[in-house]
Coordinates of C-alpha atoms in Angstrom, one line a residue:
M1 CA 88.5 102.5 87.1
G2 CA 88.8 105.4 89.5
D3 CA 90.8 108.6 89.0
R4 CA 93.8 107.1 90.7
W5 CA 94.1 104.4 88.1
Y6 CA 97.1 102.8 89.8
Q7 CA 95.1 101.7 92.8
E8 CA 92.9 99.4 90.7
A9 CA 95.5 98.3 88.2
V10 CA 97.0 94.9 87.4
V11 CA 100.6 95.4 86.6
Y12 CA 102.5 93.0 84.4
C13 CA 106.3 93.1 84.5
L14 CA 108.5 92.0 81.6
D15 CA 111.9 92.2 79.9
V16 CA 111.3 93.2 76.3
D17 CA 114.4 91.3 75.2
T18 CA 113.0 87.9 76.5
Y19 CA 109.4 88.3 75.6
A20 CA 108.8 88.1 71.9
D21 CA 111.3 88.3 69.0
S22 CA 109.7 89.6 65.7
D23 CA 112.7 89.6 63.4
G24 CA 114.5 86.4 64.2
D25 CA 117.7 87.9 65.6
G26 CA 117.3 86.1 69.0
V27 CA 116.4 89.2 71.0
G28 CA 112.9 90.2 71.9
D29 CA 111.7 93.6 70.6
F30 CA 109.0 96.2 70.7
Q31 CA 107.3 94.8 67.6
G32 CA 107.2 91.4 69.1
L33 CA 105.6 92.8 72.2
I34 CA 103.1 94.7 70.2
G35 CA 102.1 91.4 68.6
R36 CA 101.4 90.0 72.1
L37 CA 99.3 92.9 73.5
D38 CA 96.0 91.1 72.7
Y39 CA 97.2 88.2 74.9
L40 CA 97.9 90.6 77.7
A41 CA 94.6 92.4 77.3
R42 CA 92.8 89.0 77.5
L43 CA 94.7 88.1 80.6
G44 CA 93.4 91.3 82.2
V45 CA 96.6 93.4 82.4
T46 CA 96.0 97.1 82.7
C47 CA 99.5 98.3 83.1
L48 CA 102.8 97.1 81.5
W49 CA 106.0 97.7 83.5
L50 CA 109.0 97.4 81.2
N51 CA 112.4 96.6 82.7
P52 CA 115.2 98.8 81.3
I53 CA 114.9 99.7 77.6
H54 CA 117.8 102.2 77.2
P55 CA 121.1 101.6 75.3
S56 CA 123.5 99.7 77.5
P57 CA 126.6 97.5 77.5
N58 CA 124.2 95.1 79.3
K59 CA 126.7 94.1 82.0
D60 CA 123.7 94.3 84.4
D61 CA 120.8 93.5 82.2
G62 CA 120.3 97.0 81.1
Y63 CA 120.5 98.7 84.5
D64 CA 123.8 100.3 83.3
A65 CA 122.5 102.9 80.8
T66 CA 124.6 104.9 78.4
D67 CA 121.7 107.1 77.1
F68 CA 118.6 108.0 78.9
Y69 CA 116.9 109.5 75.9
N70 CA 116.9 106.5 73.5
V71 CA 116.1 102.8 73.4
D72 CA 118.4 99.9 73.0
P73 CA 118.7 99.3 69.3
R74 CA 118.3 95.6 69.9
L75 CA 114.7 96.3 70.9
G76 CA 113.9 98.6 68.0
T77 CA 113.6 102.3 67.5
L78 CA 112.0 105.2 69.3
G79 CA 109.3 105.0 66.6
D80 CA 108.7 101.4 67.5
F81 CA 108.4 102.3 71.1
A82 CA 105.9 105.1 70.3
E83 CA 103.9 102.6 68.3
L84 CA 103.9 100.2 71.3
L85 CA 102.5 103.0 73.5
H86 CA 99.8 103.7 70.9
Q87 CA 98.7 100.1 70.5
A88 CA 98.7 99.5 74.2
Q89 CA 96.5 102.5 74.8
N90 CA 94.1 101.2 72.1
R91 CA 93.7 98.1 74.4
G92 CA 93.3 100.1 77.6
I93 CA 96.8 99.2 78.8
R94 CA 99.1 101.8 80.3
V95 CA 102.9 101.5 80.1
I96 CA 105.5 102.5 82.7
I97 CA 109.2 102.2 82.3
D98 CA 112.2 101.8 84.6
L99 CA 113.8 105.0 85.8
V100 CA 117.3 104.0 86.7
V101 CA 119.0 107.3 87.7
N102 CA 120.9 106.3 90.8
H103 CA 123.8 105.6 88.5
T104 CA 124.9 105.3 84.9
S105 CA 127.1 102.9 83.0
D106 CA 130.8 103.8 83.2
Q107 CA 130.6 104.0 79.4
H108 CA 128.1 106.8 79.6
P109 CA 129.5 110.0 77.9
W110 CA 128.9 111.9 81.1
F111 CA 131.2 109.6 83.1
Q112 CA 133.8 109.4 80.3
S113 CA 133.9 113.2 80.4
A114 CA 133.9 113.4 84.2
R115 CA 136.9 111.1 84.5
S116 CA 138.9 112.8 81.8
S117 CA 139.6 116.0 83.7
P118 CA 138.9 117.7 87.0
D119 CA 137.7 120.6 84.9
S120 CA 135.1 118.6 83.0
P121 CA 131.6 120.1 83.2
Y122 CA 130.4 116.6 84.2
R123 CA 133.0 116.1 87.0
D124 CA 130.7 116.9 89.8
W125 CA 127.8 114.9 88.2
Y126 CA 129.4 111.9 90.1
V127 CA 130.6 111.4 93.6
W128 CA 134.4 111.5 94.1
A129 CA 137.0 111.3 96.8
D130 CA 140.6 112.3 96.6
H131 CA 141.7 109.8 99.2
E132 CA 140.6 106.2 99.9
P133 CA 137.4 106.4 101.9
A134 CA 137.2 104.6 105.2
D135 CA 133.9 103.0 104.3
R136 CA 135.2 101.7 101.0
Q137 CA 134.1 98.1 101.7
Q138 CA 130.8 98.9 103.3
G139 CA 127.2 99.0 102.0
M140 CA 127.5 96.6 99.1
V141 CA 124.1 95.8 97.5
F142 CA 125.4 92.5 96.0
P143 CA 127.5 90.8 98.6
G144 CA 129.7 88.1 97.1
E145 CA 129.6 89.8 93.7
Q146 CA 130.9 93.2 95.0
E147 CA 134.1 93.8 96.9
E148 CA 133.8 97.6 97.5
T149 CA 131.6 100.7 97.0
W150 CA 134.5 103.0 96.2
T151 CA 136.8 102.3 93.2
Y152 CA 140.0 104.1 92.2
D153 CA 140.0 105.4 88.7
R154 CA 143.5 105.8 87.3
T155 CA 142.4 108.3 84.6
A156 CA 140.6 110.5 87.1
K157 CA 143.2 110.0 89.8
A158 CA 140.4 109.8 92.3
W159 CA 138.0 107.4 93.9
Y160 CA 134.4 107.2 92.6
Y161 CA 131.4 105.9 94.5
H162 CA 129.1 103.1 93.2
R163 CA 126.5 101.6 95.5
F164 CA 126.1 98.8 92.9
Y165 CA 128.7 97.3 90.6
K166 CA 131.9 99.2 89.9
F167 CA 130.8 99.7 86.2
Q168 CA 127.8 101.7 87.6
P169 CA 129.1 105.0 89.0
D170 CA 126.6 106.8 91.2
L171 CA 125.2 110.2 90.1
N172 CA 125.6 113.1 92.5
I173 CA 122.0 114.0 93.5
E174 CA 123.2 117.0 95.4
N175 CA 124.2 118.7 92.1
P176 CA 121.3 120.8 90.9
K177 CA 122.3 120.1 87.3
V178 CA 121.8 116.3 87.9
R179 CA 118.4 117.0 89.5
A180 CA 117.4 119.1 86.5
E181 CA 118.6 116.4 84.1
I182 CA 116.5 113.7 85.9
K183 CA 113.5 115.9 85.6
K184 CA 114.2 116.4 81.9
I185 CA 114.5 112.6 81.4
T186 CA 111.1 112.1 82.9
S187 CA 109.6 114.9 80.8
F188 CA 110.9 113.3 77.6
W189 CA 109.3 109.9 78.3
L190 CA 106.1 111.4 79.6
Q191 CA 105.8 113.5 76.4
L192 CA 106.1 110.3 74.4
G193 CA 103.2 108.8 76.3
V194 CA 104.3 106.7 79.3
S195 CA 102.1 106.7 82.3
G196 CA 104.8 106.8 84.9
F197 CA 108.0 105.2 86.1
R198 CA 109.2 102.4 88.3
M199 CA 112.0 104.1 90.2
D200 CA 114.9 101.8 90.9
A201 CA 116.8 102.0 94.2
V202 CA 115.1 105.1 95.5
P203 CA 116.9 105.2 98.9
F204 CA 120.2 105.4 97.1
I205 CA 119.0 108.1 94.6
I206 CA 118.4 110.5 97.5
E207 CA 121.5 109.5 99.5
K208 CA 123.7 112.5 100.2
T209 CA 126.9 110.5 100.0
E210 CA 130.0 111.5 101.9
P211 CA 133.3 109.7 101.8
G212 CA 133.8 107.9 105.1
N213 CA 130.1 108.1 106.1
P214 CA 128.3 104.9 105.5
N215 CA 125.1 106.3 107.0
A216 CA 124.6 109.5 104.9
D217 CA 121.4 111.5 105.2
K218 CA 118.7 111.3 102.6
D219 CA 117.2 114.3 100.8
F220 CA 113.5 113.5 100.6
D221 CA 112.7 117.0 99.3
F222 CA 114.0 115.8 95.9
L223 CA 111.1 113.2 95.8
T224 CA 108.6 116.0 96.6
D225 CA 110.2 118.1 93.8
L226 CA 110.2 115.2 91.3
R227 CA 106.6 114.2 92.1
Q228 CA 105.4 117.8 91.5
H229 CA 107.4 118.0 88.3
V230 CA 106.0 114.7 86.9
Q231 CA 102.4 115.6 87.7
W232 CA 102.6 119.0 86.1
R233 CA 103.8 117.3 83.0
R234 CA 101.2 114.6 83.1
G235 CA 98.5 114.8 85.7
D236 CA 97.8 111.1 86.0
A237 CA 101.4 109.9 85.9
A238 CA 102.4 107.6 88.7
L239 CA 105.7 106.8 90.5
L240 CA 106.2 103.2 91.7
A241 CA 109.3 103.0 93.9
E242 CA 111.7 100.3 95.1
A243 CA 112.5 101.2 98.7
N244 CA 113.4 98.1 100.8
V245 CA 113.8 100.0 104.1
E246 CA 112.8 99.5 107.7
P247 CA 109.0 99.9 108.3
D248 CA 109.3 103.0 110.3
Q249 CA 111.0 104.7 107.4
L250 CA 108.4 103.9 104.8
P251 CA 105.9 106.8 105.5
V252 CA 108.4 109.5 104.5
Y253 CA 108.7 108.0 101.0
F254 CA 105.0 108.6 100.5
G255 CA 104.8 112.1 101.9
D256 CA 106.1 114.7 104.4
A257 CA 105.7 114.8 108.1
A258 CA 102.5 116.7 107.8
G259 CA 100.8 113.7 106.2
S260 CA 100.6 115.0 102.7
G261 CA 100.9 112.4 99.9
N262 CA 103.3 114.5 98.0
R263 CA 106.1 112.1 97.1
I264 CA 105.9 108.5 95.8
H265 CA 102.5 107.2 94.7
M266 CA 103.3 103.5 95.2
L267 CA 105.9 101.5 97.1
F268 CA 106.7 97.8 96.6
D269 CA 105.7 96.0 99.8
F270 CA 108.9 94.1 100.6
M271 CA 107.8 93.5 104.2
L272 CA 104.6 91.8 103.1
N273 CA 106.5 89.8 100.5
G274 CA 108.8 88.3 103.1
R275 CA 105.9 87.6 105.4
L276 CA 103.9 85.9 102.5
M277 CA 106.9 83.6 101.9
L278 CA 107.2 82.8 105.6
A279 CA 103.4 82.1 105.8
L280 CA 103.5 79.8 102.8
A281 CA 106.6 78.0 104.1
R282 CA 105.2 77.5 107.6
Q283 CA 101.6 77.0 106.4
D284 CA 100.7 79.5 109.1
P285 CA 99.0 82.9 108.3
E286 CA 100.3 84.6 111.5
A287 CA 103.1 86.4 109.6
I288 CA 100.6 87.9 107.2
I289 CA 98.3 89.0 110.1
D290 CA 101.3 90.7 111.6
A291 CA 102.0 92.5 108.3
L292 CA 98.5 93.7 108.0
R293 CA 98.5 94.9 111.6
D294 CA 101.8 96.6 111.3
T295 CA 101.2 98.4 108.0
P296 CA 101.9 102.1 108.4
K297 CA 99.0 104.4 107.7
L298 CA 99.3 105.8 104.2
P299 CA 98.3 109.3 103.1
T300 CA 95.5 109.8 100.7
G301 CA 96.5 108.4 97.3
G302 CA 99.3 106.3 98.8
Q303 CA 99.4 102.7 97.6
W304 CA 101.3 99.4 98.1
A305 CA 102.4 97.2 95.3
T306 CA 102.2 93.5 96.2
F307 CA 104.2 90.7 94.5
L308 CA 105.3 87.2 95.0
R309 CA 108.0 87.1 92.3
N310 CA 109.6 90.1 90.7
H311 CA 112.6 90.6 88.4
D312 CA 115.2 90.1 91.3
E313 CA 115.7 87.5 93.9
I314 CA 113.1 86.9 96.7
D315 CA 114.6 89.1 99.3
L316 CA 114.3 87.7 102.8
S317 CA 116.5 90.2 104.5
R318 CA 113.6 91.7 106.5
L319 CA 113.0 88.4 108.2
T320 CA 114.7 87.2 111.3
A321 CA 117.5 84.5 110.9
D322 CA 115.2 81.8 112.1
Q323 CA 112.4 82.9 109.8
R324 CA 114.7 83.2 106.9
N325 CA 116.1 79.7 107.5
D326 CA 112.6 78.3 107.5
V327 CA 111.8 79.8 104.1
L328 CA 115.1 78.8 102.6
A329 CA 114.7 75.2 103.9
K330 CA 111.3 75.0 102.3
F331 CA 111.7 76.8 99.0
G332 CA 115.5 77.1 98.4
P333 CA 117.3 74.3 100.2
D334 CA 120.2 74.1 97.7
E335 CA 122.9 76.7 97.8
N336 CA 122.5 77.1 94.0
M337 CA 118.9 78.3 94.6
Q338 CA 120.1 81.1 96.9
L339 CA 121.6 84.5 96.2
Y340 CA 123.5 87.1 98.1
G341 CA 123.0 85.2 101.4
R342 CA 119.6 86.7 101.7
G343 CA 117.3 85.5 99.0
I344 CA 116.0 82.9 96.5
R345 CA 116.5 82.9 92.7
R346 CA 113.6 80.7 91.7
R347 CA 110.2 81.1 90.2
L348 CA 107.1 80.3 92.3
A349 CA 105.9 77.2 90.5
P350 CA 109.0 75.1 91.1
M351 CA 109.2 76.5 94.7
L352 CA 105.8 75.1 95.3
G353 CA 106.6 71.8 93.7
N354 CA 104.5 72.6 90.7
D355 CA 101.5 71.9 92.8
R356 CA 98.6 73.6 91.0
R357 CA 96.4 74.0 94.1
H358 CA 99.3 75.5 96.0
I359 CA 100.1 77.9 93.2
E360 CA 96.5 79.0 92.9
L361 CA 96.3 79.6 96.7
A362 CA 99.5 81.7 96.7
Y363 CA 98.3 84.0 93.9
A364 CA 94.7 84.2 95.1
L365 CA 96.1 85.3 98.4
Q366 CA 98.4 87.9 96.9
F367 CA 95.7 89.4 94.6
S368 CA 93.2 89.6 97.5
L369 CA 95.5 91.6 99.8
R370 CA 95.5 95.4 100.0
G371 CA 97.4 97.2 97.2
T372 CA 98.0 96.8 93.5
P373 CA 99.2 93.3 92.4
V374 CA 102.3 93.0 90.2
L375 CA 102.7 89.8 88.2
R376 CA 106.0 88.7 86.6
Y377 CA 105.8 87.5 83.0
G378 CA 105.5 83.7 82.7
E379 CA 104.1 83.2 86.2
E380 CA 100.6 83.0 84.7
I381 CA 101.5 79.8 82.9
G382 CA 103.7 78.4 85.7
M383 CA 107.2 78.8 84.1
G384 CA 110.2 77.5 85.9
E385 CA 113.8 78.8 86.3
D386 CA 117.1 77.8 84.8
L387 CA 119.6 77.5 87.7
S388 CA 122.5 77.0 85.3
L389 CA 122.3 80.7 84.5
D390 CA 124.2 83.2 86.6
G391 CA 122.5 85.1 89.5
R392 CA 119.1 86.7 88.8
D393 CA 119.2 85.5 85.1
A394 CA 117.8 82.2 86.4
I395 CA 114.2 83.7 86.2
R396 CA 114.9 85.9 83.1
T397 CA 114.5 83.1 80.5
P398 CA 112.5 83.6 77.2
M399 CA 108.7 83.5 77.4
Q400 CA 107.3 80.1 76.5
W401 CA 104.6 80.7 73.8
S402 CA 104.2 77.4 72.0
Y403 CA 105.5 74.0 71.1
K404 CA 107.6 75.5 68.3
D405 CA 111.4 75.6 68.4
N406 CA 112.7 78.1 71.0
A407 CA 109.3 78.0 72.6
G408 CA 107.9 80.2 69.9
F409 CA 109.9 83.1 71.3
S410 CA 112.2 83.4 68.3
T411 CA 113.1 81.8 64.9
A412 CA 116.8 82.3 65.5
E413 CA 119.3 79.5 66.0
P414 CA 119.4 78.5 69.7
E415 CA 122.9 79.7 70.1
K416 CA 121.8 83.2 69.0
L417 CA 119.1 83.6 71.7
V418 CA 119.5 86.3 74.3
R419 CA 119.2 83.5 76.8
P420 CA 118.5 79.8 76.4
V421 CA 114.9 78.7 76.6
I422 CA 113.9 76.1 79.2
D423 CA 113.7 72.9 77.1
K424 CA 114.0 70.1 79.6
G425 CA 112.0 68.6 82.5
E426 CA 108.5 69.4 83.7
F427 CA 109.0 73.1 83.1
G428 CA 110.4 72.7 79.6
Y429 CA 108.4 74.6 76.9
Q430 CA 107.1 71.3 75.5
Q431 CA 105.1 70.9 78.8
V432 CA 104.6 74.6 79.8
N433 CA 103.5 77.0 77.1
V434 CA 100.7 79.5 76.3
T435 CA 99.4 77.5 73.3
A436 CA 98.8 74.4 75.3
Q437 CA 97.1 76.3 78.1
R438 CA 95.0 78.4 75.8
K439 CA 93.3 75.1 74.6
D440 CA 92.6 74.0 78.1
P441 CA 89.9 76.0 80.0
R442 CA 91.1 74.3 83.2
S443 CA 94.7 75.5 82.8
L444 CA 96.6 77.8 85.1
L445 CA 96.4 80.5 82.4
G446 CA 92.6 80.1 82.3
W447 CA 92.5 80.4 86.0
F448 CA 94.5 83.6 86.1
E449 CA 92.2 85.1 83.5
R450 CA 89.1 84.3 85.7
M451 CA 90.8 85.4 88.9
I452 CA 91.9 88.8 87.4
R453 CA 88.4 89.4 86.0
T454 CA 87.0 88.7 89.4
L455 CA 89.5 91.2 90.9
R456 CA 88.4 93.9 88.4
E457 CA 84.8 93.4 89.6
A458 CA 85.9 94.1 93.2
P459 CA 87.7 97.5 93.2
E460 CA 87.6 97.7 97.0
I461 CA 90.5 95.3 97.1
G462 CA 92.8 97.8 95.5
S463 CA 91.3 101.1 96.6
G464 CA 89.6 100.2 99.9
S465 CA 90.9 99.1 103.3
T466 CA 92.1 95.6 104.2
T467 CA 91.8 94.1 107.7
H468 CA 92.2 90.8 109.4
I469 CA 88.9 89.3 110.6
D470 CA 89.8 88.5 114.2
V471 CA 87.6 85.5 115.0
P472 CA 88.5 81.9 115.9
V473 CA 89.4 79.9 112.8
P474 CA 91.1 76.6 112.3
A475 CA 94.9 76.4 112.2
G476 CA 96.3 77.5 108.8
V477 CA 93.4 79.7 107.8
L478 CA 93.6 83.4 107.1
A479 CA 90.3 85.4 107.1
H480 CA 90.4 89.0 105.9
R481 CA 88.1 91.6 104.4
A482 CA 88.3 94.5 102.0
D483 CA 86.0 97.5 102.5
G484 CA 85.4 100.4 100.1
R485 CA 82.9 102.6 98.4
T486 CA 81.9 99.7 96.1
G487 CA 81.2 97.3 99.0
T488 CA 82.8 94.5 101.0
M489 CA 84.6 91.4 100.1
V490 CA 85.5 88.6 102.5
F491 CA 88.4 86.2 101.8
L492 CA 89.3 82.8 103.3
H493 CA 92.6 81.1 102.4
N494 CA 93.7 77.8 103.9
L495 CA 97.5 77.6 104.0
G496 CA 97.3 74.1 105.5
T497 CA 96.6 70.8 103.8
E498 CA 93.6 69.6 105.8
D499 CA 90.0 70.3 105.0
V500 CA 88.4 72.7 107.6
E501 CA 85.2 74.5 108.4
V502 CA 85.1 78.2 109.3
D503 CA 82.4 80.2 111.2
L504 CA 82.1 83.8 110.1
S505 CA 78.5 84.2 111.3
T506 CA 79.5 87.4 113.2
L507 CA 79.5 89.1 109.8
A508 CA 76.0 88.0 108.9
P509 CA 74.3 91.3 110.0
E510 CA 76.4 93.1 107.3
A511 CA 75.6 90.6 104.6
D512 CA 73.3 91.2 101.6
L513 CA 72.8 87.9 99.8
P514 CA 76.5 86.9 100.2
I515 CA 77.9 84.7 97.4
D516 CA 81.1 83.0 96.3
V517 CA 82.7 84.8 93.4
L518 CA 86.0 82.8 93.2
T519 CA 86.8 79.4 94.8
D520 CA 89.1 76.5 94.3
R521 CA 86.2 74.1 94.0
N522 CA 82.4 74.1 94.2
Y523 CA 81.2 74.6 97.8
E524 CA 77.8 74.7 99.4
E525 CA 76.0 78.0 99.4
V526 CA 77.5 80.7 101.7
G527 CA 74.2 80.8 103.6
K528 CA 74.6 82.4 107.1
L529 CA 78.4 82.3 107.0
D530 CA 78.4 79.9 109.9
R531 CA 79.6 76.7 108.2
L532 CA 82.0 77.7 105.5
K533 CA 83.9 74.6 104.3
L534 CA 87.4 75.1 103.0
A535 CA 89.6 72.4 101.4
G536 CA 93.3 72.0 102.1
H537 CA 95.1 74.8 100.1
G538 CA 91.6 76.0 99.3
Y539 CA 90.3 79.6 99.0
R540 CA 87.0 81.4 98.9
W541 CA 86.4 85.0 97.8
I542 CA 82.9 86.0 99.0
R543 CA 81.0 89.1 98.0
L544 CA 79.5 90.1 101.3
C545 CA 77.6 93.2 100.1
R546 CA 77.7 95.9 97.5
G547 CA 78.0 99.6 98.2
R548 CA 74.7 101.2 99.1
D549 CA 75.3 104.1 96.6
L550 CA 75.8 101.8 93.6

């Protein structure tokens, strides 16, 4: 793996509390996760991204922290976390954690002190207004679940700002003491051994909030400052940021106007995610071609993080109304499947009708596109969702390990589980679990292992350039290539259902014994690239040539 490890990583995202319970209390924990590290190593994971692990009232699944320097006692102790880092490192797996510093819980000692008196040393750690702001009911992140972004506090006798829920007051990033504290938080966890952070809600972290101004300026200099601080503390640390903003705004999150990559290392590619969903819904790759063409040029070291499902809803807000309606009609037709008027709260396998070929196609496509792939836990075995749970909890059910009670997640009584396991229907743990798929080399889990091994042998996918191959192809087919120091890969993905034949003979002069390295079925030899057969929902990863210096 290259010096910029994050460019060739496979990131696996999980909630510790729903992954593996070691002590039978119904809540997953660090010791349980340690016991599953060999499974993750075999899968091919090189980086674990842990959703919030801090102490919290858990009104928002841990995103409402009360102490940034400790771990939720339900998950274990700091000693258990340190052991997790050690054991993960032994298996070549890095660990990054959520850095949720846009806000705190309203139960955090800082906020309790801040609201108690205007003279509190923490008063200006938060954003206050003496009079009701004119933009009080603008800018809600969770429409339908939020009614305002400014709430009156009777104790403080003032209005406080909260971009998210009212129990999550925003920190005041313009206060130098808050900035210093955020740096200290990162230093603490880097010293323990994490390899970086997934930064939550970055556009809101750097927002210079003013009462009555819903379009406040952003202070990008703080990102530059934080990047420098983090890398002085650990040279290979990486920042992975959530910034779902307009495309023309994305470059400034990576670096300054001079083109230096001195801010965020990686950004989640929300634009590509929406286009991927649209392409799958329409069985037409044009949206992906547009995304590849419109991708902003990144500074050296800048990287995209690709995903199909993450821990939140599938956010379709960057699509047009017609495009969004097409995706919803295909993958989330019932109102109960939708969220916030903009997204889908389902896992991919049920969205694709549990069609194995379609699932493989979708993930082969994601993992072959430029950037670092991020995989949500359970997707590798085709887990489903529980739409009886509220909001985003539908896709946060316990990991399904075996045929045992509670899917092997916990020995606790069912009513004590952090969330109920899926135990009915085609996605119930009796049908979908790791044990069953481990015994079957043709299982989805076995396929993911093979696909990720193939990815690891083609580092140009993550660290090289990706371009659309602009030649005539049958409807529904996407042809693209990845070029890097290690060579060139060519990819064919058929989003349609009909068998087709593709002519890529214009690439023959570049080829050096081209060969299939990952396919949905056995095909004839690649030959001169002029008669490449491709099944409906089929895919072919072709090694065109290797780097001349290897």
